[in-house]
Short mmCIF file of C-alpha atoms in Angstrom, two decimals:
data_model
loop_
_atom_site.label_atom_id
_atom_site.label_comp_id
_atom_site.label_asym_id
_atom_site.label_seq_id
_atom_site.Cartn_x
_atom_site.Cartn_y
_atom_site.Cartn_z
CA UNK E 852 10.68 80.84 -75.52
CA UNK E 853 14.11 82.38 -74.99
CA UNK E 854 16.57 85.12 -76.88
CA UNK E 855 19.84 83.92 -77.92
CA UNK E 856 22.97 85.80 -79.18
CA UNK E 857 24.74 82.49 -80.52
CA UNK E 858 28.10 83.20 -82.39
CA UNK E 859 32.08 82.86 -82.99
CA UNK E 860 34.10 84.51 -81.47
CA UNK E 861 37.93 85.02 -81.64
CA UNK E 862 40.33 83.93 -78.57
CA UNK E 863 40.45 87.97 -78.19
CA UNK E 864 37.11 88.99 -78.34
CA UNK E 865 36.32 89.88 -81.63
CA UNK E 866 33.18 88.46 -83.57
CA UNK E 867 34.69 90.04 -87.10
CA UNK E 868 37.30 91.80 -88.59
CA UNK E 869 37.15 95.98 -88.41
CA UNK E 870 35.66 95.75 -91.88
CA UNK E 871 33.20 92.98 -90.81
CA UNK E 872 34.79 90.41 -92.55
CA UNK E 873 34.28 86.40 -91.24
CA UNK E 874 36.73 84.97 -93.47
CA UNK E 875 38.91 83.69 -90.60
CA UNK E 876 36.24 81.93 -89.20
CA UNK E 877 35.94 79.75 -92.29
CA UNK E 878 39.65 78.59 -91.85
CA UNK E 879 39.39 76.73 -88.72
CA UNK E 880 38.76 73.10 -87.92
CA UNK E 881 34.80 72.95 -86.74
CA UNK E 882 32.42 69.94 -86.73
CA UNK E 883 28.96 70.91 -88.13
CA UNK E 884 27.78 68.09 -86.72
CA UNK E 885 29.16 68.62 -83.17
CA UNK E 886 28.40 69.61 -79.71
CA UNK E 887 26.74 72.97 -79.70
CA UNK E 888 26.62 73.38 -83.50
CA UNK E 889 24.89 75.47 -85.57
CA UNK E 890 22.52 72.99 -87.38
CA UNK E 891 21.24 71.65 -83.55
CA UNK E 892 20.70 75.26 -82.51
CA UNK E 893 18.79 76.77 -85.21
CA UNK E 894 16.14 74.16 -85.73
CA UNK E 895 14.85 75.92 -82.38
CA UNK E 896 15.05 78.84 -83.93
CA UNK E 897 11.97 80.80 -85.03
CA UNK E 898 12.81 84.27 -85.92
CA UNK E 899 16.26 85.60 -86.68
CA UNK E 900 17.37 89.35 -85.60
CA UNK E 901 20.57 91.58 -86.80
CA UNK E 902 22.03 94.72 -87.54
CA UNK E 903 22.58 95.64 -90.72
CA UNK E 904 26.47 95.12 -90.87
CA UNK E 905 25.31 90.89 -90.82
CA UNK E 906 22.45 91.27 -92.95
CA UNK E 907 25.06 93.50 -95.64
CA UNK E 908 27.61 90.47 -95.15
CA UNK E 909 25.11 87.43 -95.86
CA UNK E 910 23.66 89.43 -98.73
CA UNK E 911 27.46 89.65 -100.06
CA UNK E 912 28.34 85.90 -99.26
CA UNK E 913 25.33 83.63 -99.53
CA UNK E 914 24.67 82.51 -103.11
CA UNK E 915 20.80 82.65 -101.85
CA UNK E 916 19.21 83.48 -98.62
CA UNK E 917 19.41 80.13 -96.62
CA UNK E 918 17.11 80.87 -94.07
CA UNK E 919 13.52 79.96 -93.53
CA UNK E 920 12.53 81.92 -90.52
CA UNK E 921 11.34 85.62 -90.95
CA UNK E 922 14.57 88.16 -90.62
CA UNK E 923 14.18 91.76 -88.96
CA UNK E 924 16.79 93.64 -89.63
CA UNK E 925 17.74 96.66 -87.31
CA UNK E 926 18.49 99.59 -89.83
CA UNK E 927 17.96 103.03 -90.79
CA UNK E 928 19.18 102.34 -94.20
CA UNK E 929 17.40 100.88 -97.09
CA UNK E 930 18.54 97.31 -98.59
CA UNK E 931 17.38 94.80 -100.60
CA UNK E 932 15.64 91.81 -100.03
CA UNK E 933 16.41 88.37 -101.41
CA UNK E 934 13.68 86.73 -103.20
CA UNK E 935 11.41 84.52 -101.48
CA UNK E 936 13.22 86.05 -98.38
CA UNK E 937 10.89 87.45 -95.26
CA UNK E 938 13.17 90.05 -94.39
CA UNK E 939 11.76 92.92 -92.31
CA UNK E 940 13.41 96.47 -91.42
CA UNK E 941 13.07 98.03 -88.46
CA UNK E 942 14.71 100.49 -86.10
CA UNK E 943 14.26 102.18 -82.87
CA UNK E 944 13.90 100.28 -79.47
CA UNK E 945 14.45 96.50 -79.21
CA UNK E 946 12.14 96.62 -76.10
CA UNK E 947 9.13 97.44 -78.86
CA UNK E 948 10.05 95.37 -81.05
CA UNK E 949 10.92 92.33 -78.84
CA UNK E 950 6.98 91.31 -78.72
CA UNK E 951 6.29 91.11 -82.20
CA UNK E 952 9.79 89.12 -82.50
CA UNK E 953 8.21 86.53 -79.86
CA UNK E 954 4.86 86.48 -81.53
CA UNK E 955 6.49 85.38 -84.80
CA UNK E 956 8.93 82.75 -83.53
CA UNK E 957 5.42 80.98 -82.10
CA UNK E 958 6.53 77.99 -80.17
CA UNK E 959 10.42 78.55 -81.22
CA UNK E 960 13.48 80.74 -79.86
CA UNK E 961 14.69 84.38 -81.08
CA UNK E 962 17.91 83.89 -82.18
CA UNK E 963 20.37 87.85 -82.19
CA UNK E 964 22.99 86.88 -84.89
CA UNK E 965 24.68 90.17 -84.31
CA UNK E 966 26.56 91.99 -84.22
CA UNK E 967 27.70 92.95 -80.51
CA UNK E 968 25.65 95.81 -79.83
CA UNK E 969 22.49 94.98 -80.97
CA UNK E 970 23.06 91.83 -78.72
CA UNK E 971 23.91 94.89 -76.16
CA UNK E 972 20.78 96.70 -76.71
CA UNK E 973 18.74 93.35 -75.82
CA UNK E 974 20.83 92.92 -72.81
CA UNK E 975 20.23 96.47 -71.58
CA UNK E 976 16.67 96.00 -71.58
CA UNK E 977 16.43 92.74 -69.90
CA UNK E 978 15.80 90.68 -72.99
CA UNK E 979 18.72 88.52 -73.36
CA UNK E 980 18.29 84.78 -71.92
CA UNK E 981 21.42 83.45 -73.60
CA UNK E 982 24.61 83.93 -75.18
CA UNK E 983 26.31 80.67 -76.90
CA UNK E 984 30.26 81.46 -78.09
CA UNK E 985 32.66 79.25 -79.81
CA UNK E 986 35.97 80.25 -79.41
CA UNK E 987 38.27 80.01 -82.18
CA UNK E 988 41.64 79.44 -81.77
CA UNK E 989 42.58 82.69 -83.77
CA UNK E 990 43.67 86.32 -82.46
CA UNK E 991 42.50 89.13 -84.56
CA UNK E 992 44.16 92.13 -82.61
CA UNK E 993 41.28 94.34 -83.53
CA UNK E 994 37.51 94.10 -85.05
CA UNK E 995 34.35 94.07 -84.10
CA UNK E 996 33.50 92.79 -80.06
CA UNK E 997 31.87 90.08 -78.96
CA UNK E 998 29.70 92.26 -76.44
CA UNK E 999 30.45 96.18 -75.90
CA UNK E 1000 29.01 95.46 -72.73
CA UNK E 1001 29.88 94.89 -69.05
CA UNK E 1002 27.47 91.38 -68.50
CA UNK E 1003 27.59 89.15 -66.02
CA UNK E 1004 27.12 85.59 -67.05
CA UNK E 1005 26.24 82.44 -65.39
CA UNK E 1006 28.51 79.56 -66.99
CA UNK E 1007 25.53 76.89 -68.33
CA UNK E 1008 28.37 74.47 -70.47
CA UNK E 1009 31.29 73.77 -71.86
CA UNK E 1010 32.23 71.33 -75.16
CA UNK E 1011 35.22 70.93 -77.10
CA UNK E 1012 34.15 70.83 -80.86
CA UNK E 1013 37.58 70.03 -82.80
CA UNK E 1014 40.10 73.13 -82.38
CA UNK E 1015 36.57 75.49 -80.36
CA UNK E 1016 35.79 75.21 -76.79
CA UNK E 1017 31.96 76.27 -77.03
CA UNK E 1018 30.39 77.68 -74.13
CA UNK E 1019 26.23 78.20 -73.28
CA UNK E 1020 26.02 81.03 -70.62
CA UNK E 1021 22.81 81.95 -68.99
CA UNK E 1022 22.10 85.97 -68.89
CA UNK E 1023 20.95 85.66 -64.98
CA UNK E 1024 17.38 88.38 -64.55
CA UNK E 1025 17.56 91.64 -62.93
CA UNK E 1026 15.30 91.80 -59.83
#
């Protein structure tokens, strides 16, 4: 069982727009069915986790909720759920939540959509195993980071997917 932050990411660090927008992400030449795409990686996915920035943006841009793992949702706000959707709110410390997260998933990964510092939070406390980017070949000039966080990384892989180089770093343990 690991936790993943798997994402885009512009050439300049930025994961969305200042107003959270993904649109430019949608404009560049991907294969679904490449190396180190999204369909591979979330069939080893058991639980999904994000902030409530992502979960506001899916809510706004998915027709119906896609997803068939369980959703908790970091947030002090309240939203609505889809239906049929096992969404779950919580807030406070990842570190307390992290076990029930694991629990959940069962045999399958945790993946941290986003955004950045929620991925930040799990990094702080150890939790992170993973982070997967695809870079797109796209400046945005401003938005909202990849990781408001000094990390060291171990490089795992590299793939070129069309116009993305995708890369799999490990997050190396604290001793």
């Amino acid at each position: 069982m690991a936790t993943h932050y798997y994402t885009a990411s512009s050439l300049d660090g930025f994961i969305a727009t200042g107003d959270h927008s993904l649109e430019w992400l949608f404009t560049q030449d991907f294969d679904v069915e490449g190396p180190m795409a999204y369909p591979r990686f979330i069939e080893g996915i058991g639980v999904l986790v994000m902030g409530a920035s992502t979960y506001e943006w899916l809510l706004r841009h998915q027709d119906e909720w896609t997803y068939t793992q369980p959703a908790w949702v970091f947030t002090h706000r309240e939203l609505p759920v889809p239906t049929g959707a096992d969404v779950r709110f919580v807030h406070g410390d990842v570190a307390t939540v992290h076990p029930e997260l694991v629990r959940a998933a069962g045999e399958k990964d945790v993946w941290v959509m986003g955004g950045g510092d929620l991925v930040g939070q799990f990094a702080d406390a150890g939790l992170l195993d993973d982070v997967w980017v695809q870079f797109a070949p796209i400046t945005l000039g401003s938005g909202q980071p990849l990781l408001p966080r000094t990390l060291q990384l171990e490089l795992v892989d590299t793939v070129r997917n069309r116009d993305f180089v995708c890369t799999h770093y490990r997050v190396p343990k604290k001793s």
